[in-house]
CSV table of C-alpha atoms in Angstrom, one decimal:
chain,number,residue,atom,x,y,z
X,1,UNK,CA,-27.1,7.8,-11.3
X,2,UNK,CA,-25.1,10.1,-13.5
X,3,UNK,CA,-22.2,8.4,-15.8
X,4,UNK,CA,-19.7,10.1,-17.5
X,5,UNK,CA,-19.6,9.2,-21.4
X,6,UNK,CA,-15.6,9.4,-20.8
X,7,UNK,CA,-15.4,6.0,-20.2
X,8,UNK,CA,-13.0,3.1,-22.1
X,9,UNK,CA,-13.7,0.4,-24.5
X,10,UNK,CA,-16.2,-1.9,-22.5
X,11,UNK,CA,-17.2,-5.4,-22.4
X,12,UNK,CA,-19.2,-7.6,-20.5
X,13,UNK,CA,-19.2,-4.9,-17.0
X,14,UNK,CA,-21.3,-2.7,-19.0
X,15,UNK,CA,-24.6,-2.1,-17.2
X,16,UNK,CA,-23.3,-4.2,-14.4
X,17,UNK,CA,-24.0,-3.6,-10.3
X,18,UNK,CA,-21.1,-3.3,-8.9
X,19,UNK,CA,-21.0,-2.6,-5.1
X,20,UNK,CA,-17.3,-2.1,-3.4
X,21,UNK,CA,-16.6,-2.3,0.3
X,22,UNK,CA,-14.5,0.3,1.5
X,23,UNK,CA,-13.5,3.4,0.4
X,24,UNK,CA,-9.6,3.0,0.6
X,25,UNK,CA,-7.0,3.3,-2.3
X,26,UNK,CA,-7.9,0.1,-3.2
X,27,UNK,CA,-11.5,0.4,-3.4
X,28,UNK,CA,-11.6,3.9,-5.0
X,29,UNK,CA,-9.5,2.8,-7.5
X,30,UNK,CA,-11.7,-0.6,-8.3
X,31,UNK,CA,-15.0,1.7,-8.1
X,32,UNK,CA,-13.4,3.9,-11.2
X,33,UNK,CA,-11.9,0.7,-13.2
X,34,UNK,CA,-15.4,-0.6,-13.3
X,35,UNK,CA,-16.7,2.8,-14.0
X,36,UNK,CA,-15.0,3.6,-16.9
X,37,UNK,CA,-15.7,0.1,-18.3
X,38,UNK,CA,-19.4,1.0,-18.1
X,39,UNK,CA,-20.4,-0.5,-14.7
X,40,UNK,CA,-22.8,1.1,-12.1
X,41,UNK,CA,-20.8,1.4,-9.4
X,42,UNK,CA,-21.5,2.1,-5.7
X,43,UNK,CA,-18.9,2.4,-2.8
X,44,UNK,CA,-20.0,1.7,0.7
X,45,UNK,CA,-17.4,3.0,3.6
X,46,UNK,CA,-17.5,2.7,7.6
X,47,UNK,CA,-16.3,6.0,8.0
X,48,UNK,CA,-18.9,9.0,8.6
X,49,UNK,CA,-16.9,11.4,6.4
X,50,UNK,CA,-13.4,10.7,4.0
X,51,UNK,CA,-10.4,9.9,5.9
X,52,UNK,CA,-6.8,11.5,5.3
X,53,UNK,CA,-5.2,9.0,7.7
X,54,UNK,CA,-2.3,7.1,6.8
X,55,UNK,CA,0.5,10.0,6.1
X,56,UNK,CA,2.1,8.9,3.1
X,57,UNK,CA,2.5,6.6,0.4
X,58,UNK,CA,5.1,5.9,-1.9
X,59,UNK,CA,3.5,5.1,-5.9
X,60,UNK,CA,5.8,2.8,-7.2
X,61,UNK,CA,6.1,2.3,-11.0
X,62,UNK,CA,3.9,-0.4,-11.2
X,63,UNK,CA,0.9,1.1,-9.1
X,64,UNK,CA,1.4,4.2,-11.4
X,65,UNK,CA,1.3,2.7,-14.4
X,66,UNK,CA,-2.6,1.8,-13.5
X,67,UNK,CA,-3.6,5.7,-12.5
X,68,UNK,CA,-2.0,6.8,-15.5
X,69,UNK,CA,-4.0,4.2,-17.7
X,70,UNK,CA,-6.7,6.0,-15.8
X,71,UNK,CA,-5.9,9.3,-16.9
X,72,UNK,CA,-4.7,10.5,-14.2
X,73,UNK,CA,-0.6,11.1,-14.7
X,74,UNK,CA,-1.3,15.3,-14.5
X,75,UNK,CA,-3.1,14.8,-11.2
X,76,UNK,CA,-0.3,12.6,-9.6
X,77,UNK,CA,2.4,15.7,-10.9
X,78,UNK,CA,0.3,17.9,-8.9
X,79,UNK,CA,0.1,16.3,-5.4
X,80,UNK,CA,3.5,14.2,-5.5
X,81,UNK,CA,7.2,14.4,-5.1
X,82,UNK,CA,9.2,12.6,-8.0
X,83,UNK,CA,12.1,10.4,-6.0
X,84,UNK,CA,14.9,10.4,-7.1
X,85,UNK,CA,16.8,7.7,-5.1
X,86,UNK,CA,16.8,5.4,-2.4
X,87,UNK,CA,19.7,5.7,0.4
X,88,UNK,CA,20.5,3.3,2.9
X,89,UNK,CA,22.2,4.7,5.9
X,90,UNK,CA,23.7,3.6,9.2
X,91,UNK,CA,21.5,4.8,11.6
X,92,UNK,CA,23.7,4.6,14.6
X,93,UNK,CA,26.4,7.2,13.3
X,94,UNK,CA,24.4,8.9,10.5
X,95,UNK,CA,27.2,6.9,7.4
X,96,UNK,CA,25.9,6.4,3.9
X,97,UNK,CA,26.1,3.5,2.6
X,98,UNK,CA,25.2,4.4,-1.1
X,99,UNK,CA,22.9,6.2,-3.0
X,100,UNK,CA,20.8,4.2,-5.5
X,101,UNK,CA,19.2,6.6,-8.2
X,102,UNK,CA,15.8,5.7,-9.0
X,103,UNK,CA,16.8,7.5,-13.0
X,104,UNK,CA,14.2,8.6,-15.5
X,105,UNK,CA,11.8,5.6,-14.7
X,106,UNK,CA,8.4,6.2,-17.0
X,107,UNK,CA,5.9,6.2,-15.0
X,108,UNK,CA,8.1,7.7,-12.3
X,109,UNK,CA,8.6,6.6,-8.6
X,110,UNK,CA,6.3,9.0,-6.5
X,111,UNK,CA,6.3,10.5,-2.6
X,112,UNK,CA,2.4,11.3,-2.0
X,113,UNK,CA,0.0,11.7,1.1
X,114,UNK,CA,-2.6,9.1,0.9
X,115,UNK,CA,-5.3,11.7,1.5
X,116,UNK,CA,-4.3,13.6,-1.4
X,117,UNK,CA,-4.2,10.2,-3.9
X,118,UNK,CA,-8.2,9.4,-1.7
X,119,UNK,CA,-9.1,12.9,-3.0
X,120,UNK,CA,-7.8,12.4,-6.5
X,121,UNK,CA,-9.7,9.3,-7.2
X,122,UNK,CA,-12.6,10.5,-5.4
X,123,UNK,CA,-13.0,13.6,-7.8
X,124,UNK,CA,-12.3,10.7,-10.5
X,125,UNK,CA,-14.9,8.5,-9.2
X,126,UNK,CA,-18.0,11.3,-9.0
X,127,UNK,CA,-16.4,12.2,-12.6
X,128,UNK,CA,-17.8,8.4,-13.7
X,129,UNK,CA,-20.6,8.5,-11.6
X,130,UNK,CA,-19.9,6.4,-8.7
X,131,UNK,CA,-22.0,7.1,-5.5
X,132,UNK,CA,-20.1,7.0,-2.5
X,133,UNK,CA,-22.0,6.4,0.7
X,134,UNK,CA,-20.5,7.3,4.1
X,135,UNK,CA,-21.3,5.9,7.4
X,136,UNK,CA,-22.2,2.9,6.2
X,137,UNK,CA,-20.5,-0.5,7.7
X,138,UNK,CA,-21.4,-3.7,6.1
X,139,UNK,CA,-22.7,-6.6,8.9
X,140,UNK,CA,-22.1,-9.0,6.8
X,141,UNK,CA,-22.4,-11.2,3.0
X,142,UNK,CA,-25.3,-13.2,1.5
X,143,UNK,CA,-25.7,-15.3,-1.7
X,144,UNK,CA,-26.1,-13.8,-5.0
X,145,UNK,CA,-24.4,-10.3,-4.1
X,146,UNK,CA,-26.5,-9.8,-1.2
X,147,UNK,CA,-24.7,-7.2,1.9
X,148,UNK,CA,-26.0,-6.0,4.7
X,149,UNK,CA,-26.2,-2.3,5.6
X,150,UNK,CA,-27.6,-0.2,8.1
X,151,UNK,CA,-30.0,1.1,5.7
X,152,UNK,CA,-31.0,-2.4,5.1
X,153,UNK,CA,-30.0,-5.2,2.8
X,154,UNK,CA,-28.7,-4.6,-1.1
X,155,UNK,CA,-27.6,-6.6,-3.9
X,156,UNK,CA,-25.4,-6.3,-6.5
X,157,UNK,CA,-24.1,-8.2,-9.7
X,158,UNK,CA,-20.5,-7.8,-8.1
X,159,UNK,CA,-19.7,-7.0,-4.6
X,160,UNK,CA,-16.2,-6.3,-4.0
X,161,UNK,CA,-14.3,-6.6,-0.5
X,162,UNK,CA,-12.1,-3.5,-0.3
X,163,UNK,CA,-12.4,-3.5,3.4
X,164,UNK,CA,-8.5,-4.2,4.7
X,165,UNK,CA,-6.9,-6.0,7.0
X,166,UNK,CA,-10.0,-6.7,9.0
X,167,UNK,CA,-11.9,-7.6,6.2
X,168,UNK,CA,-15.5,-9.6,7.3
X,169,UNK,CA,-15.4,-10.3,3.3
X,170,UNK,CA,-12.3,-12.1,3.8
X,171,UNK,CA,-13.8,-14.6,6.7
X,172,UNK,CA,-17.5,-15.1,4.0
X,173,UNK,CA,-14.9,-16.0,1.6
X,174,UNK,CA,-13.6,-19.4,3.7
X,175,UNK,CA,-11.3,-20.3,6.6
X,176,UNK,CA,-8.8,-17.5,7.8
X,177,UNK,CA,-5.3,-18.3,9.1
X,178,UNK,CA,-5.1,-16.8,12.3
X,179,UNK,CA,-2.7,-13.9,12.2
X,180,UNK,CA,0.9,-13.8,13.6
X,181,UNK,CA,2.8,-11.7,15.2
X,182,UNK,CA,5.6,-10.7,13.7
X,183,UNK,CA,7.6,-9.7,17.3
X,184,UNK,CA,7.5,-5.7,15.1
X,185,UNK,CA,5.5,-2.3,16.0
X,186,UNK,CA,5.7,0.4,13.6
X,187,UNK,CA,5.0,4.3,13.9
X,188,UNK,CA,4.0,6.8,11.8
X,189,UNK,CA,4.2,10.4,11.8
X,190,UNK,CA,5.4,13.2,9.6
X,191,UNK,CA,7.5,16.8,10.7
X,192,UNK,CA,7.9,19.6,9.1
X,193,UNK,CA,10.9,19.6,6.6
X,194,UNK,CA,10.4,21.9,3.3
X,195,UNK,CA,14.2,21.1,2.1
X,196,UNK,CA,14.3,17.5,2.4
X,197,UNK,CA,16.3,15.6,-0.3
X,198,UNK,CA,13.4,14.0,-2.9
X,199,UNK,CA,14.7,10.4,-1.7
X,200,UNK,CA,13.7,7.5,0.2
X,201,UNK,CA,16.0,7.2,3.1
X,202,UNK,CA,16.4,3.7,5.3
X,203,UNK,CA,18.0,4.4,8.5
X,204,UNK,CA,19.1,0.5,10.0
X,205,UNK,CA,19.8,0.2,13.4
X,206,UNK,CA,19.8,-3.1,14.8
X,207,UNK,CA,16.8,-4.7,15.8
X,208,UNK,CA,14.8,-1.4,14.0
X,209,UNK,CA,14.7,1.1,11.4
X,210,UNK,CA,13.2,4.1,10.0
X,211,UNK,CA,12.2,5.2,6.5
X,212,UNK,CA,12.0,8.6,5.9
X,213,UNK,CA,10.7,10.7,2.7
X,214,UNK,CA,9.5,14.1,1.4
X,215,UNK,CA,5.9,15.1,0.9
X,216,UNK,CA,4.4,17.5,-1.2
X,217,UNK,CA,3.6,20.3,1.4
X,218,UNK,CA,6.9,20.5,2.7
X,219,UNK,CA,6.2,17.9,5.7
X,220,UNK,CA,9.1,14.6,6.1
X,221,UNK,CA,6.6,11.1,6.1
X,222,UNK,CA,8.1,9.0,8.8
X,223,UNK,CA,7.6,5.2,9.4
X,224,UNK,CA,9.8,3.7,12.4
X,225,UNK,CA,10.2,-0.2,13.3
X,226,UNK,CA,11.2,-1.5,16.5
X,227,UNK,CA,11.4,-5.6,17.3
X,228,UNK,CA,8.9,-6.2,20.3
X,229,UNK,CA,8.5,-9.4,22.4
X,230,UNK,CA,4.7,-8.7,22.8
X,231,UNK,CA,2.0,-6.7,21.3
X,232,UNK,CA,-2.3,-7.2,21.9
X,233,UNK,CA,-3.4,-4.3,19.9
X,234,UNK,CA,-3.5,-4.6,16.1
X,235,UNK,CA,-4.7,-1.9,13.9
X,236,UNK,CA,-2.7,1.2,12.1
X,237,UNK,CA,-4.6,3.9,14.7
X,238,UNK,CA,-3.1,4.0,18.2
X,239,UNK,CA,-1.9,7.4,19.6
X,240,UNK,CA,1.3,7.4,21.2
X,241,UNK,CA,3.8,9.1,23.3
X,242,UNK,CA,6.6,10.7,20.9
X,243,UNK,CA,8.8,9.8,24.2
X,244,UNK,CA,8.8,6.4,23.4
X,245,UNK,CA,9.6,6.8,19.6
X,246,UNK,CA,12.3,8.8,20.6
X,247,UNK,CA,13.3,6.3,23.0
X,248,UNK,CA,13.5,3.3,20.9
X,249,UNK,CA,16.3,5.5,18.7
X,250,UNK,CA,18.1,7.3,21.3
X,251,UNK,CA,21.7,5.4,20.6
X,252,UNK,CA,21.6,6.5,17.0
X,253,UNK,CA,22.5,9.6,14.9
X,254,UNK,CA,22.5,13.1,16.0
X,255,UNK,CA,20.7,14.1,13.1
X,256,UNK,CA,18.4,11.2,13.6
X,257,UNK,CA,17.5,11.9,17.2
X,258,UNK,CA,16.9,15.7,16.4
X,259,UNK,CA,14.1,14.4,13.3
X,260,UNK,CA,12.6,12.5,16.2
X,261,UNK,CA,12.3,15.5,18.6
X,262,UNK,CA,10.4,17.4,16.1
X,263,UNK,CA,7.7,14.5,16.3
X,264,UNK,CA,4.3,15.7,18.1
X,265,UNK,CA,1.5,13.1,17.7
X,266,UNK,CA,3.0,9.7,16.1
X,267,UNK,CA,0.5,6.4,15.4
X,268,UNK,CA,1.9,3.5,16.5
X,269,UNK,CA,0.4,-0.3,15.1
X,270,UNK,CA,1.5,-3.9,15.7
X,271,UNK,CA,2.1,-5.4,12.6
X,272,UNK,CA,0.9,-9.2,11.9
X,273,UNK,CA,1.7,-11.6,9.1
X,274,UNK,CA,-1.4,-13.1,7.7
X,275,UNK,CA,-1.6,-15.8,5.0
X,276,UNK,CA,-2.4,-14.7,1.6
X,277,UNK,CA,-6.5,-15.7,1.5
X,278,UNK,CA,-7.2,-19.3,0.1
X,279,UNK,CA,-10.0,-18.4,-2.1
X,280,UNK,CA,-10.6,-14.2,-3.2
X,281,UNK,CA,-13.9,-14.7,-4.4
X,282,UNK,CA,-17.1,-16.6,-3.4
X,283,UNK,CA,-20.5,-16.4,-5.7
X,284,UNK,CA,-20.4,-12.9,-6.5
X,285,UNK,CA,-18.2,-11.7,-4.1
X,286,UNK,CA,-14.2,-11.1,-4.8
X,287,UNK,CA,-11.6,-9.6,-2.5
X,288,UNK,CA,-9.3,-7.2,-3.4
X,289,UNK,CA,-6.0,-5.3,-1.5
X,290,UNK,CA,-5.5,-6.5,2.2
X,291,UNK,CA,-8.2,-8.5,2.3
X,292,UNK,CA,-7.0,-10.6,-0.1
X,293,UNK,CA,-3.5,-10.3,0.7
X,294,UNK,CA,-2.7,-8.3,3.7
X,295,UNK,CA,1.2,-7.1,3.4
X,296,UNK,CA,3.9,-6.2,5.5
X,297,UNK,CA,5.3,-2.4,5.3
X,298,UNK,CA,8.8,-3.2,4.0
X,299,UNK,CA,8.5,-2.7,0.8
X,300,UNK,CA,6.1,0.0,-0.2
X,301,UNK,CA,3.5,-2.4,-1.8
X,302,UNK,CA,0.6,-1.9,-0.3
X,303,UNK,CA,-1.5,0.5,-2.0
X,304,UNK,CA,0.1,-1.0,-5.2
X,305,UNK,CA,-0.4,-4.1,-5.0
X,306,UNK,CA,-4.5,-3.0,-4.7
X,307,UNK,CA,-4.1,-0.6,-7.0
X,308,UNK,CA,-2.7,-3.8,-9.4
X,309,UNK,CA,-5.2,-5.8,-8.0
X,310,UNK,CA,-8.6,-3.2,-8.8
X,311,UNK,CA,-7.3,-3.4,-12.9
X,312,UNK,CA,-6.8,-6.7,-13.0
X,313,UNK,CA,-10.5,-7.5,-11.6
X,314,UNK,CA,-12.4,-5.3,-13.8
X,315,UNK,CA,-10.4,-6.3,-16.9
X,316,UNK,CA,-10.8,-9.6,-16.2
X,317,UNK,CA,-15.1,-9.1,-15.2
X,318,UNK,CA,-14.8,-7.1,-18.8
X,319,UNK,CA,-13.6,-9.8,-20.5
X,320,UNK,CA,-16.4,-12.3,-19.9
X,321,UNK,CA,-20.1,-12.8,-19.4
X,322,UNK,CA,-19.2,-15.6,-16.6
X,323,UNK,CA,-18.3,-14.0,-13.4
X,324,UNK,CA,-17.0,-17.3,-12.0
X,325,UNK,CA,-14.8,-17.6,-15.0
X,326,UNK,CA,-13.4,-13.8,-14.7
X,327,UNK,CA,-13.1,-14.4,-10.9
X,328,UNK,CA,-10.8,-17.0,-11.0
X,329,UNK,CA,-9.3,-15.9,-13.9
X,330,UNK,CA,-8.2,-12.6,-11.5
X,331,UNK,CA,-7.1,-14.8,-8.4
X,332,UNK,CA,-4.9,-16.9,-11.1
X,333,UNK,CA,-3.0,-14.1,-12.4
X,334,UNK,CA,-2.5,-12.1,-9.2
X,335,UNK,CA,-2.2,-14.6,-6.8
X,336,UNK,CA,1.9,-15.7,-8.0
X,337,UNK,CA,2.9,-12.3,-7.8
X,338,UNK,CA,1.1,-10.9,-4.9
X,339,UNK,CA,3.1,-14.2,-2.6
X,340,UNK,CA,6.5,-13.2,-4.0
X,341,UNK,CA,6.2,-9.5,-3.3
X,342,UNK,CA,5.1,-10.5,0.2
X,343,UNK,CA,7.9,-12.3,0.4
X,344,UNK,CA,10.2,-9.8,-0.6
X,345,UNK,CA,9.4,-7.4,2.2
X,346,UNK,CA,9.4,-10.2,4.7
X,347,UNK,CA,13.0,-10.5,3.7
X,348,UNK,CA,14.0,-6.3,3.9
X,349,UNK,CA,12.3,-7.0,7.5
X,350,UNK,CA,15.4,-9.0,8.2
X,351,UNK,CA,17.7,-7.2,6.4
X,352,UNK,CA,17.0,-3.9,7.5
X,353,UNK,CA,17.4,-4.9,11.1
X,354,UNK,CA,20.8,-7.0,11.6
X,355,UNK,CA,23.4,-7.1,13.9
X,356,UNK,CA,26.8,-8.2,14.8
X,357,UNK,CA,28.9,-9.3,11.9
X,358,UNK,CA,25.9,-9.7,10.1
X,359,UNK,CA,25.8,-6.1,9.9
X,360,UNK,CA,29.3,-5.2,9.1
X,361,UNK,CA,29.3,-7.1,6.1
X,362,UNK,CA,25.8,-5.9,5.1
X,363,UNK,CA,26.9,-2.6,5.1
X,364,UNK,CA,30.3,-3.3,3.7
X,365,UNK,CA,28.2,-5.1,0.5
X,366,UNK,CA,26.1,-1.9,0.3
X,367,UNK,CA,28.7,0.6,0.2
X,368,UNK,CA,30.8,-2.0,-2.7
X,369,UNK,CA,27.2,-2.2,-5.0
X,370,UNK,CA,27.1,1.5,-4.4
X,371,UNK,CA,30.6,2.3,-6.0
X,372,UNK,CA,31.1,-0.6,-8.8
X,373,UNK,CA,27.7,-1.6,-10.0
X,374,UNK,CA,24.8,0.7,-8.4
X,375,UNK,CA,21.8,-0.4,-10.8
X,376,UNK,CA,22.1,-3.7,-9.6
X,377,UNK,CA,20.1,-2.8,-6.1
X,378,UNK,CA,17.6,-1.5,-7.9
X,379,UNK,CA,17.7,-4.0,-10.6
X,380,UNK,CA,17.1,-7.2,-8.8
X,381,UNK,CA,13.4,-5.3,-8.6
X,382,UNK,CA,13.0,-5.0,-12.2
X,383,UNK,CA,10.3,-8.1,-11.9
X,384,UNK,CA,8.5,-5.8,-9.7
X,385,UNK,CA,8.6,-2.1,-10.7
X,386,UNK,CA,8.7,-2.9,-14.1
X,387,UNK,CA,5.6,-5.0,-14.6
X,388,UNK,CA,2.8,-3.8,-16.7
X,389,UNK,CA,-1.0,-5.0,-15.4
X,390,UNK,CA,-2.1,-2.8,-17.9
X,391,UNK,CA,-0.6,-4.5,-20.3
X,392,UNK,CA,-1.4,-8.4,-20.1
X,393,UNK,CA,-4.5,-8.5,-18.3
């Protein structure tokens, strides 16, 4: 395997097997940690060729901070929009209720597609050396770092579960809540908008909501929730009629409704609250991302909190000969944070969607933060955007 010489100051993951599971953000952003630290590094993915699936993403601070640290702050300038503010509005008659400016946040607050930041890391990744194989599922998890493949059994000094919400490394790992449904469906699509503001927009309705925010090709990403009774279905990849999209929104906005008509081929997904995973590693085997910690949509943490995640275990491997010590040492100092992000969004779930005189006053709050104190509805996520993995780990 070739290996870049570019690599950091490593420790005890030098010379170290390291086998990841899946080829997400999360994974591809573990596979170059470990590479750069001087492991040998492998990534196996269930897809037969890279996906670009999945719109886009929004890289908060904290998430960058980590791809910068990974040298790759020029590469995010070229495939990203820099936000510049976050504005709530009432969907129903189109009303801003404030604008909440993001200001000269270092790193900055970033609008990408999630196949662009896939092909980033993946140059990155060959860069280091990492092999990527493609069509190639993992059946299941042995002792010692033993996985099972179509091209037959392997085993690695660290395997790592990067394989999302239906992660089989999850269920080797110990006994799995049984998922809940959190009475939401989502969509996702994008339209064609080259003169979109560089903001993150929430239009609330109740009982639903959109976010809406500009790419870097001139496309509008688009994520729309609607409170459901039932759903049977979960997963991110179910086509769609754009009728019913439309449908769920046609009380609101004029300029709402026409966004929506522009839609062609939306993805819709039931979304389920899972417990955070009791234990993220067993033997040689650790979880990472949404197999650790699978997240609600509602508060653009996702890919950050794996991104956060994939530092923090190869810093913490690095640091030690003992994998069971670095191991727990990871799940100790991610597991805190990861539950009180989760519950953060599981609150804007609520809030986004309220009703009544619920809603009056919401918006009447909103619109008074706007005008007197605007930092403060930004601030009271300082513990979040401003934290520093990097840093402490």
């Amino acid at each position: 395997m070739k290996k870049s010489t570019a690599t950091i100051d490593v420790g005890a993951n030098a010379g170290r097997s390291v086998a990841v599971i899946g080829g997400g953000i999360g994974g591809l952003t573990a596979a170059l940690c470990f590479a750069r630290r001087g492991a040998d590094v492998e990534i196996y993915e269930a897809e037969p060729a890279p996906s670009t699936f999945g719109a886009g993403l929004q890289i908060t601070p904290n998430g960058a901070r980590v791809l910068e640290s990974l040298g790759l702050a020029p590469h995010l300038d070229a495939i990203s929009v820099r936000a510049r503010a976050v504005v709530p509005i009432d969907a129903l008659n189109g009303c801003r209720l404030g604008r909440f400016a993001l200001g000269d946040r270092v790193p900055p607050y970033r609008f990408m597609s999630r196949g662009d930041l896939a092909r980033c890391l993946t140059k990155a990744c060959d860069t280091h050396g990492v092999s990527i194989h493609h069509a190639a599922p993992v059946s299941g998890y042995g002792p010692d770092g033993v996985f099972h493949t179509p091209r037959g059994s392997k085993q690695a000094d660290l395997v790592i579960g990067a394989d999302g919400l239906q992660s089989q490394a999850r269920l080797f790992c110990g006994l799995v809540a049984k998922a809940a449904f959190t009475g939401q469906v989502a969509w996702r699509a994008t339209v064609v908008a080259p003169d979109a503001a560089p903001e993150a927009r929430i239009w609330m309705a109740p009982g639903r909501h959109i976010v809406t925010y500009p790419l870097k090709d001139g496309r509008l990403n688009i994520v729309a929730v609607q409170e459901r009774a039932e759903w049977s279905a979960e997963g991110w990849n179910h086509a769609d009629d754009p009728a019913n999209l439309q449908a769920a929104f046609a009380d609101c906005c004029a300029g709402l409704r026409q966004m929506l008509d522009d839609v062609t081929q939306p993805r819709l997904w039931g979304l389920f609250r899972h417990a955070v995973a009791q234990n993220w590693h067993k033997g040689r085997l650790a979880l990472l991302g949404d197999a650790a910690h699978p997240t609600l949509p509602f508060l653009a943490q996702g890919a950050n909190l794996a991104i956060e995640d994939a530092y923090v275990l190869s810093a913490a491997c690095d640091a030690t000969l003992n994998l069971d010590s670095g191991l727990a040492r990871y799940q100790a100092l991610r597991r805190p944070r990861v539950e009180r992000a989760i519950a953060a969004a599981n609150r804007n779930a609520v809030n986004y969607h309220l009703s009544g005189l619920h809603r009056r006053v919401a918006h009447q709050g909103l619109q008074l933060v706007s005008r007197i104190a605007p930092g403060a509805f930004l601030g009271r996520l300082g513990w979040l955007y401003d934290h520093d993995v990097t840093a402490i780990s």
